[in-house]
PDB file of C-alpha atoms in Angstrom:
ATOM      1  CA  GLU A   1     129.742 111.367 103.370  1.00  0.00           C
ATOM      2  CA  ALA A   2     129.408 109.597 106.722  1.00  0.00           C
ATOM      3  CA  GLN A   3     127.414 106.440 106.199  1.00  0.00           C
ATOM      4  CA  VAL A   4     126.730 102.805 106.878  1.00  0.00           C
ATOM      5  CA  THR A   5     126.499 100.657 103.768  1.00  0.00           C
ATOM      6  CA  GLN A   6     125.049  97.183 103.359  1.00  0.00           C
ATOM      7  CA  ASN A   7     125.203  94.696 100.526  1.00  0.00           C
ATOM      8  CA  PRO A   8     123.241  93.250  98.983  1.00  0.00           C
ATOM      9  CA  ARG A   9     120.119  95.368  99.400  1.00  0.00           C
ATOM     10  CA  TYR A  10     117.846  92.567  98.228  1.00  0.00           C
ATOM     11  CA  LEU A  11     118.464  88.835  98.273  1.00  0.00           C
ATOM     12  CA  ILE A  12     116.319  85.827  97.479  1.00  0.00           C
ATOM     13  CA  THR A  13     117.858  82.480  98.331  1.00  0.00           C
ATOM     14  CA  VAL A  14     116.950  78.894  99.123  1.00  0.00           C
ATOM     15  CA  THR A  15     116.971  77.021 102.397  1.00  0.00           C
ATOM     16  CA  GLY A  16     120.432  75.862 103.446  1.00  0.00           C
ATOM     17  CA  LYS A  17     122.518  77.943 101.051  1.00  0.00           C
ATOM     18  CA  LYS A  18     125.100  79.871 103.044  1.00  0.00           C
ATOM     19  CA  LEU A  19     125.092  83.632 102.592  1.00  0.00           C
ATOM     20  CA  THR A  20     126.839  86.714 103.908  1.00  0.00           C
ATOM     21  CA  VAL A  21     125.453  90.218 104.225  1.00  0.00           C
ATOM     22  CA  THR A  22     128.194  92.803 104.398  1.00  0.00           C
ATOM     23  CA  CYS A  23     128.165  95.962 106.492  1.00  0.00           C
ATOM     24  CA  SER A  24     130.714  98.745 106.391  1.00  0.00           C
ATOM     25  CA  GLN A  25     130.948 102.145 108.092  1.00  0.00           C
ATOM     26  CA  ASN A  26     133.292 105.034 107.344  1.00  0.00           C
ATOM     27  CA  MET A  27     132.945 106.922 110.635  1.00  0.00           C
ATOM     28  CA  ASN A  28     135.623 105.077 112.634  1.00  0.00           C
ATOM     29  CA  HIS A  29     132.940 103.831 115.006  1.00  0.00           C
ATOM     30  CA  GLU A  30     133.863 101.260 117.616  1.00  0.00           C
ATOM     31  CA  TYR A  31     130.400  99.794 118.176  1.00  0.00           C
ATOM     32  CA  MET A  32     128.454  97.960 115.487  1.00  0.00           C
ATOM     33  CA  SER A  33     125.268  95.943 115.636  1.00  0.00           C
ATOM     34  CA  TRP A  34     122.828  93.918 113.546  1.00  0.00           C
ATOM     35  CA  TYR A  35     119.057  94.117 113.882  1.00  0.00           C
ATOM     36  CA  ARG A  36     116.191  92.385 112.147  1.00  0.00           C
ATOM     37  CA  GLN A  37     112.841  94.033 111.609  1.00  0.00           C
ATOM     38  CA  ASP A  38     109.655  91.998 111.295  1.00  0.00           C
ATOM     39  CA  PRO A  39     106.037  93.163 111.035  1.00  0.00           C
ATOM     40  CA  GLY A  40     104.418  93.323 114.457  1.00  0.00           C
ATOM     41  CA  LEU A  41     107.716  92.649 116.248  1.00  0.00           C
ATOM     42  CA  GLY A  42     109.735  95.759 115.615  1.00  0.00           C
ATOM     43  CA  LEU A  43     113.522  95.909 115.536  1.00  0.00           C
ATOM     44  CA  ARG A  44     115.382  93.231 117.488  1.00  0.00           C
ATOM     45  CA  GLN A  45     119.117  92.968 118.029  1.00  0.00           C
ATOM     46  CA  ILE A  46     120.874  89.902 116.614  1.00  0.00           C
ATOM     47  CA  TYR A  47     124.552  90.469 117.472  1.00  0.00           C
ATOM     48  CA  TYR A  48     126.737  93.349 118.471  1.00  0.00           C
ATOM     49  CA  SER A  49     130.418  94.224 118.592  1.00  0.00           C
ATOM     50  CA  MET A  50     132.041  96.605 121.059  1.00  0.00           C
ATOM     51  CA  ASN A  51     135.269  96.711 119.049  1.00  0.00           C
ATOM     52  CA  VAL A  52     137.525  94.664 116.793  1.00  0.00           C
ATOM     53  CA  GLU A  53     137.508  90.978 117.740  1.00  0.00           C
ATOM     54  CA  VAL A  54     134.841  91.571 120.413  1.00  0.00           C
ATOM     55  CA  THR A  55     131.367  90.275 119.566  1.00  0.00           C
ATOM     56  CA  ASP A  56     128.398  89.091 121.610  1.00  0.00           C
ATOM     57  CA  LYS A  57     124.850  87.836 121.227  1.00  0.00           C
ATOM     58  CA  GLY A  58     121.818  90.069 121.194  1.00  0.00           C
ATOM     59  CA  ASP A  59     118.228  88.971 121.683  1.00  0.00           C
ATOM     60  CA  VAL A  60     117.806  86.714 118.635  1.00  0.00           C
ATOM     61  CA  PRO A  61     121.222  85.232 117.698  1.00  0.00           C
ATOM     62  CA  GLU A  62     120.122  81.705 116.719  1.00  0.00           C
ATOM     63  CA  GLY A  63     121.074  80.823 113.158  1.00  0.00           C
ATOM     64  CA  TYR A  64     123.463  83.758 112.706  1.00  0.00           C
ATOM     65  CA  LYS A  65     127.185  84.361 112.995  1.00  0.00           C
ATOM     66  CA  VAL A  66     129.244  87.518 112.865  1.00  0.00           C
ATOM     67  CA  SER A  67     132.884  88.519 112.781  1.00  0.00           C
ATOM     68  CA  ARG A  68     134.743  91.761 113.420  1.00  0.00           C
ATOM     69  CA  LYS A  69     138.241  91.528 111.998  1.00  0.00           C
ATOM     70  CA  GLU A  70     138.432  95.160 110.971  1.00  0.00           C
ATOM     71  CA  LYS A  71     136.946  98.200 112.644  1.00  0.00           C
ATOM     72  CA  ARG A  72     134.916  99.268 109.636  1.00  0.00           C
ATOM     73  CA  ASN A  73     133.353  95.919 108.664  1.00  0.00           C
ATOM     74  CA  PHE A  74     130.843  93.716 110.452  1.00  0.00           C
ATOM     75  CA  PRO A  75     129.452  90.975 108.200  1.00  0.00           C
ATOM     76  CA  LEU A  76     126.396  88.906 109.107  1.00  0.00           C
ATOM     77  CA  ILE A  77     126.637  85.243 108.153  1.00  0.00           C
ATOM     78  CA  LEU A  78     123.774  82.804 107.749  1.00  0.00           C
ATOM     79  CA  GLU A  79     125.377  79.377 107.524  1.00  0.00           C
ATOM     80  CA  SER A  80     122.151  77.495 106.730  1.00  0.00           C
ATOM     81  CA  PRO A  81     119.308  79.942 106.136  1.00  0.00           C
ATOM     82  CA  SER A  82     115.752  78.901 106.886  1.00  0.00           C
ATOM     83  CA  PRO A  83     112.430  80.516 105.900  1.00  0.00           C
ATOM     84  CA  ASN A  84     111.986  81.991 109.388  1.00  0.00           C
ATOM     85  CA  GLN A  85     115.017  84.156 108.678  1.00  0.00           C
ATOM     86  CA  THR A  86     113.109  85.973 105.963  1.00  0.00           C
ATOM     87  CA  SER A  87     113.241  89.524 107.239  1.00  0.00           C
ATOM     88  CA  LEU A  88     114.563  93.055 106.804  1.00  0.00           C
ATOM     89  CA  TYR A  89     118.052  93.392 108.247  1.00  0.00           C
ATOM     90  CA  PHE A  90     119.759  96.558 109.433  1.00  0.00           C
ATOM     91  CA  CYS A  91     123.325  97.189 110.400  1.00  0.00           C
ATOM     92  CA  ALA A  92     124.007 100.063 112.795  1.00  0.00           C
ATOM     93  CA  SER A  93     127.078 101.745 114.226  1.00  0.00           C
ATOM     94  CA  THR A  94     127.883 104.292 116.892  1.00  0.00           C
ATOM     95  CA  ARG A  95     130.971 106.039 118.192  1.00  0.00           C
ATOM     96  CA  GLN A  96     131.312 103.674 121.128  1.00  0.00           C
ATOM     97  CA  ALA A  97     129.107 101.759 123.519  1.00  0.00           C
ATOM     98  CA  GLY A  98     127.078 104.230 125.514  1.00  0.00           C
ATOM     99  CA  ILE A  99     124.650 107.047 125.045  1.00  0.00           C
ATOM    100  CA  TYR A 100     125.415 107.952 121.477  1.00  0.00           C
ATOM    101  CA  GLU A 101     123.022 107.895 118.582  1.00  0.00           C
ATOM    102  CA  GLN A 102     123.249 104.845 116.367  1.00  0.00           C
ATOM    103  CA  TYR A 103     123.447 105.278 112.596  1.00  0.00           C
ATOM    104  CA  PHE A 104     121.606 102.710 110.535  1.00  0.00           C
ATOM    105  CA  GLY A 105     122.339 101.311 107.110  1.00  0.00           C
ATOM    106  CA  PRO A 106     119.731 101.220 104.335  1.00  0.00           C
ATOM    107  CA  GLY A 107     118.653  97.660 105.055  1.00  0.00           C
ATOM    108  CA  THR A 108     118.846  94.264 103.348  1.00  0.00           C
ATOM    109  CA  ARG A 109     115.621  92.535 102.477  1.00  0.00           C
ATOM    110  CA  LEU A 110     116.200  88.784 102.630  1.00  0.00           C
ATOM    111  CA  THR A 111     113.774  86.143 101.417  1.00  0.00           C
ATOM    112  CA  VAL A 112     114.507  82.474 102.098  1.00  0.00           C
ATOM    113  CA  THR A 113     112.354  79.983 100.164  1.00  0.00           C
TER     114      THR A 113
ATOM    115  CA  GLU B   1     113.283  92.931 130.625  1.00  0.00           C
ATOM    116  CA  ASP B   2     113.036  96.356 129.011  1.00  0.00           C
ATOM    117  CA  GLN B   3     109.761  97.088 127.242  1.00  0.00           C
ATOM    118  CA  VAL B   4     108.610  99.881 124.945  1.00  0.00           C
ATOM    119  CA  THR B   5     104.993 100.391 123.890  1.00  0.00           C
ATOM    120  CA  GLN B   6     104.019 102.947 121.288  1.00  0.00           C
ATOM    121  CA  SER B   7     100.530 104.236 120.634  1.00  0.00           C
ATOM    122  CA  PRO B   8      98.553 104.569 118.529  1.00  0.00           C
ATOM    123  CA  GLU B   9      99.804 102.039 115.963  1.00  0.00           C
ATOM    124  CA  ALA B  10      98.740 104.347 113.140  1.00  0.00           C
ATOM    125  CA  LEU B  11      97.671 107.953 112.966  1.00  0.00           C
ATOM    126  CA  ARG B  12      96.133 109.853 110.103  1.00  0.00           C
ATOM    127  CA  LEU B  13      96.183 113.644 110.262  1.00  0.00           C
ATOM    128  CA  GLN B  14      95.114 116.449 108.043  1.00  0.00           C
ATOM    129  CA  GLU B  15      97.882 118.848 107.081  1.00  0.00           C
ATOM    130  CA  GLY B  16      98.162 121.425 109.866  1.00  0.00           C
ATOM    131  CA  GLU B  17      96.407 119.236 112.462  1.00  0.00           C
ATOM    132  CA  SER B  18      98.751 118.972 115.453  1.00  0.00           C
ATOM    133  CA  SER B  19      98.944 115.782 117.504  1.00  0.00           C
ATOM    134  CA  SER B  20     101.144 113.691 119.790  1.00  0.00           C
ATOM    135  CA  LEU B  21     102.671 110.242 119.569  1.00  0.00           C
ATOM    136  CA  ASN B  22     103.123 108.279 122.786  1.00  0.00           C
ATOM    137  CA  CYS B  23     105.958 106.014 123.912  1.00  0.00           C
ATOM    138  CA  SER B  24     105.582 104.224 127.256  1.00  0.00           C
ATOM    139  CA  TYR B  25     108.559 102.359 128.633  1.00  0.00           C
ATOM    140  CA  THR B  26     109.774 100.178 131.465  1.00  0.00           C
ATOM    141  CA  VAL B  27     113.505  99.819 131.888  1.00  0.00           C
ATOM    142  CA  SER B  28     115.792  98.666 134.676  1.00  0.00           C
ATOM    143  CA  GLY B  29     117.791 101.879 134.489  1.00  0.00           C
ATOM    144  CA  LEU B  30     117.298 104.464 131.773  1.00  0.00           C
ATOM    145  CA  ARG B  31     120.416 105.734 130.117  1.00  0.00           C
ATOM    146  CA  GLY B  32     118.557 107.422 127.296  1.00  0.00           C
ATOM    147  CA  LEU B  33     115.442 107.419 125.147  1.00  0.00           C
ATOM    148  CA  PHE B  34     115.746 107.813 121.400  1.00  0.00           C
ATOM    149  CA  TRP B  35     113.324 108.830 118.689  1.00  0.00           C
ATOM    150  CA  TYR B  36     113.923 107.727 115.113  1.00  0.00           C
ATOM    151  CA  ARG B  37     112.076 108.347 111.883  1.00  0.00           C
ATOM    152  CA  GLN B  38     111.843 105.559 109.301  1.00  0.00           C
ATOM    153  CA  ASP B  39     110.705 106.058 105.723  1.00  0.00           C
ATOM    154  CA  PRO B  40     109.512 103.062 103.675  1.00  0.00           C
ATOM    155  CA  GLY B  41     112.427 100.982 102.418  1.00  0.00           C
ATOM    156  CA  LYS B  42     115.000 102.917 104.423  1.00  0.00           C
ATOM    157  CA  GLY B  43     116.893 102.596 107.654  1.00  0.00           C
ATOM    158  CA  PRO B  44     115.875 104.481 110.803  1.00  0.00           C
ATOM    159  CA  GLU B  45     117.083 108.077 110.931  1.00  0.00           C
ATOM    160  CA  PHE B  46     118.025 109.568 114.273  1.00  0.00           C
ATOM    161  CA  LEU B  47     115.874 112.435 115.573  1.00  0.00           C
ATOM    162  CA  PHE B  48     116.400 112.988 119.317  1.00  0.00           C
ATOM    163  CA  THR B  49     117.976 111.644 122.468  1.00  0.00           C
ATOM    164  CA  LEU B  50     116.417 112.415 125.854  1.00  0.00           C
ATOM    165  CA  TYR B  51     118.330 111.617 129.000  1.00  0.00           C
ATOM    166  CA  SER B  52     116.215 112.539 132.016  1.00  0.00           C
ATOM    167  CA  ALA B  53     112.658 113.324 133.052  1.00  0.00           C
ATOM    168  CA  GLY B  54     111.627 116.870 132.245  1.00  0.00           C
ATOM    169  CA  GLU B  55     113.925 117.178 129.274  1.00  0.00           C
ATOM    170  CA  GLU B  56     112.578 118.537 125.979  1.00  0.00           C
ATOM    171  CA  LYS B  57     114.114 118.786 122.522  1.00  0.00           C
ATOM    172  CA  GLU B  58     112.835 120.412 119.349  1.00  0.00           C
ATOM    173  CA  LYS B  59     113.551 120.152 115.675  1.00  0.00           C
ATOM    174  CA  GLU B  60     111.406 122.015 113.158  1.00  0.00           C
ATOM    175  CA  ARG B  61     107.807 120.819 113.714  1.00  0.00           C
ATOM    176  CA  LEU B  62     108.806 118.083 116.165  1.00  0.00           C
ATOM    177  CA  LYS B  63     109.170 118.338 119.919  1.00  0.00           C
ATOM    178  CA  ALA B  64     110.081 115.406 122.158  1.00  0.00           C
ATOM    179  CA  THR B  65     109.433 115.309 125.897  1.00  0.00           C
ATOM    180  CA  LEU B  66     110.276 112.781 128.589  1.00  0.00           C
ATOM    181  CA  THR B  67     108.781 111.737 131.928  1.00  0.00           C
ATOM    182  CA  LYS B  68     109.765 108.832 134.170  1.00  0.00           C
ATOM    183  CA  LYS B  69     107.325 106.523 132.407  1.00  0.00           C
ATOM    184  CA  GLU B  70     106.764 107.871 128.921  1.00  0.00           C
ATOM    185  CA  SER B  71     107.848 110.117 126.127  1.00  0.00           C
ATOM    186  CA  PHE B  72     105.785 112.149 123.702  1.00  0.00           C
ATOM    187  CA  LEU B  73     106.613 113.273 120.214  1.00  0.00           C
ATOM    188  CA  HIS B  74     104.523 116.342 119.498  1.00  0.00           C
ATOM    189  CA  ILE B  75     103.996 117.281 115.876  1.00  0.00           C
ATOM    190  CA  THR B  76     102.899 120.858 115.291  1.00  0.00           C
ATOM    191  CA  ALA B  77     101.152 121.772 112.041  1.00  0.00           C
ATOM    192  CA  PRO B  78     102.363 118.646 110.228  1.00  0.00           C
ATOM    193  CA  LYS B  79     103.020 118.549 106.499  1.00  0.00           C
ATOM    194  CA  PRO B  80     102.685 115.591 104.115  1.00  0.00           C
ATOM    195  CA  GLU B  81     106.466 115.159 104.179  1.00  0.00           C
ATOM    196  CA  ASP B  82     106.219 114.301 107.882  1.00  0.00           C
ATOM    197  CA  SER B  83     104.502 111.046 106.879  1.00  0.00           C
ATOM    198  CA  ALA B  84     106.707 108.187 108.129  1.00  0.00           C
ATOM    199  CA  THR B  85     106.992 105.597 110.849  1.00  0.00           C
ATOM    200  CA  TYR B  86     108.279 106.996 114.130  1.00  0.00           C
ATOM    201  CA  LEU B  87     110.240 104.645 116.357  1.00  0.00           C
ATOM    202  CA  CYS B  88     110.967 105.008 120.036  1.00  0.00           C
ATOM    203  CA  ALA B  89     113.819 103.112 121.701  1.00  0.00           C
ATOM    204  CA  VAL B  90     115.369 102.931 125.148  1.00  0.00           C
ATOM    205  CA  LEU B  91     118.948 102.313 126.174  1.00  0.00           C
ATOM    206  CA  ASN B  92     119.491 100.870 129.626  1.00  0.00           C
ATOM    207  CA  THR B  93     122.461 101.268 131.922  1.00  0.00           C
ATOM    208  CA  GLY B  94     123.863  97.839 131.053  1.00  0.00           C
ATOM    209  CA  ALA B  95     127.185  97.358 129.297  1.00  0.00           C
ATOM    210  CA  ASN B  96     125.623  96.491 125.953  1.00  0.00           C
ATOM    211  CA  SER B  97     124.428  99.434 123.880  1.00  0.00           C
ATOM    212  CA  LYS B  98     121.394  97.492 122.792  1.00  0.00           C
ATOM    213  CA  LEU B  99     118.432  99.626 121.857  1.00  0.00           C
ATOM    214  CA  THR B 100     115.040  98.166 122.777  1.00  0.00           C
ATOM    215  CA  PHE B 101     112.578  99.427 120.203  1.00  0.00           C
ATOM    216  CA  GLY B 102     108.838  99.889 120.202  1.00  0.00           C
ATOM    217  CA  LYS B 103     106.874  98.670 117.190  1.00  0.00           C
ATOM    218  CA  GLY B 104     106.540 102.154 115.785  1.00  0.00           C
ATOM    219  CA  ILE B 105     103.736 104.562 114.899  1.00  0.00           C
ATOM    220  CA  THR B 106     102.869 105.033 111.251  1.00  0.00           C
ATOM    221  CA  LEU B 107     101.917 108.627 110.621  1.00  0.00           C
ATOM    222  CA  SER B 108     100.091 109.715 107.477  1.00  0.00           C
ATOM    223  CA  VAL B 109      99.516 113.406 106.822  1.00  0.00           C
ATOM    224  CA  ARG B 110      96.968 114.228 104.135  1.00  0.00           C
ATOM    225  CA  PRO B 111      97.315 117.447 102.145  1.00  0.00           C
TER     226      PRO B 111
END
């Protein structure tokens, strides 16, 4: 089954404790992206990757890092999480940059206390 | 800066009561407009892509239309299972495939 998977689905952590949210897709997509979704703000892009070893900032990149060492994986790293990073995070992928529909993962609900 | 405004924020319908959801947008150059459906606790699910003004697409009880300034998602004779949040997003002609999303419309259909 073609899908985007994320782990963990739920995470509660404390301020300053480094964490990684994994994202993997099995559709051989070139383009991958991370979004966060907050009430009243909608979905906003954090980082994106056009292909392996090519990443760039989206609209809200502060406090996040990403890497793209393999085509299928695009982990999101929070080196020192803060409470304002409490949010619902979605990974998405698409065939390539351009006018193709993006497929979203199931989401990771992160709470930072 | 691209902007997407969806209205109303929430809509409650009786089963069988047709209605429309609005998505107004401003974008430097429109490459495409997307509609997604999102169920609680799940990721957005792709519904339609519209590329140019005048285009229409249909899927079961849903029909999406596009003008130069807005898009409508028409729901004909909705059923309770159509209850969800409907998201509109635009893709501009820039190199990044960033989708700019609206805040969504939460639709509730009562039996």
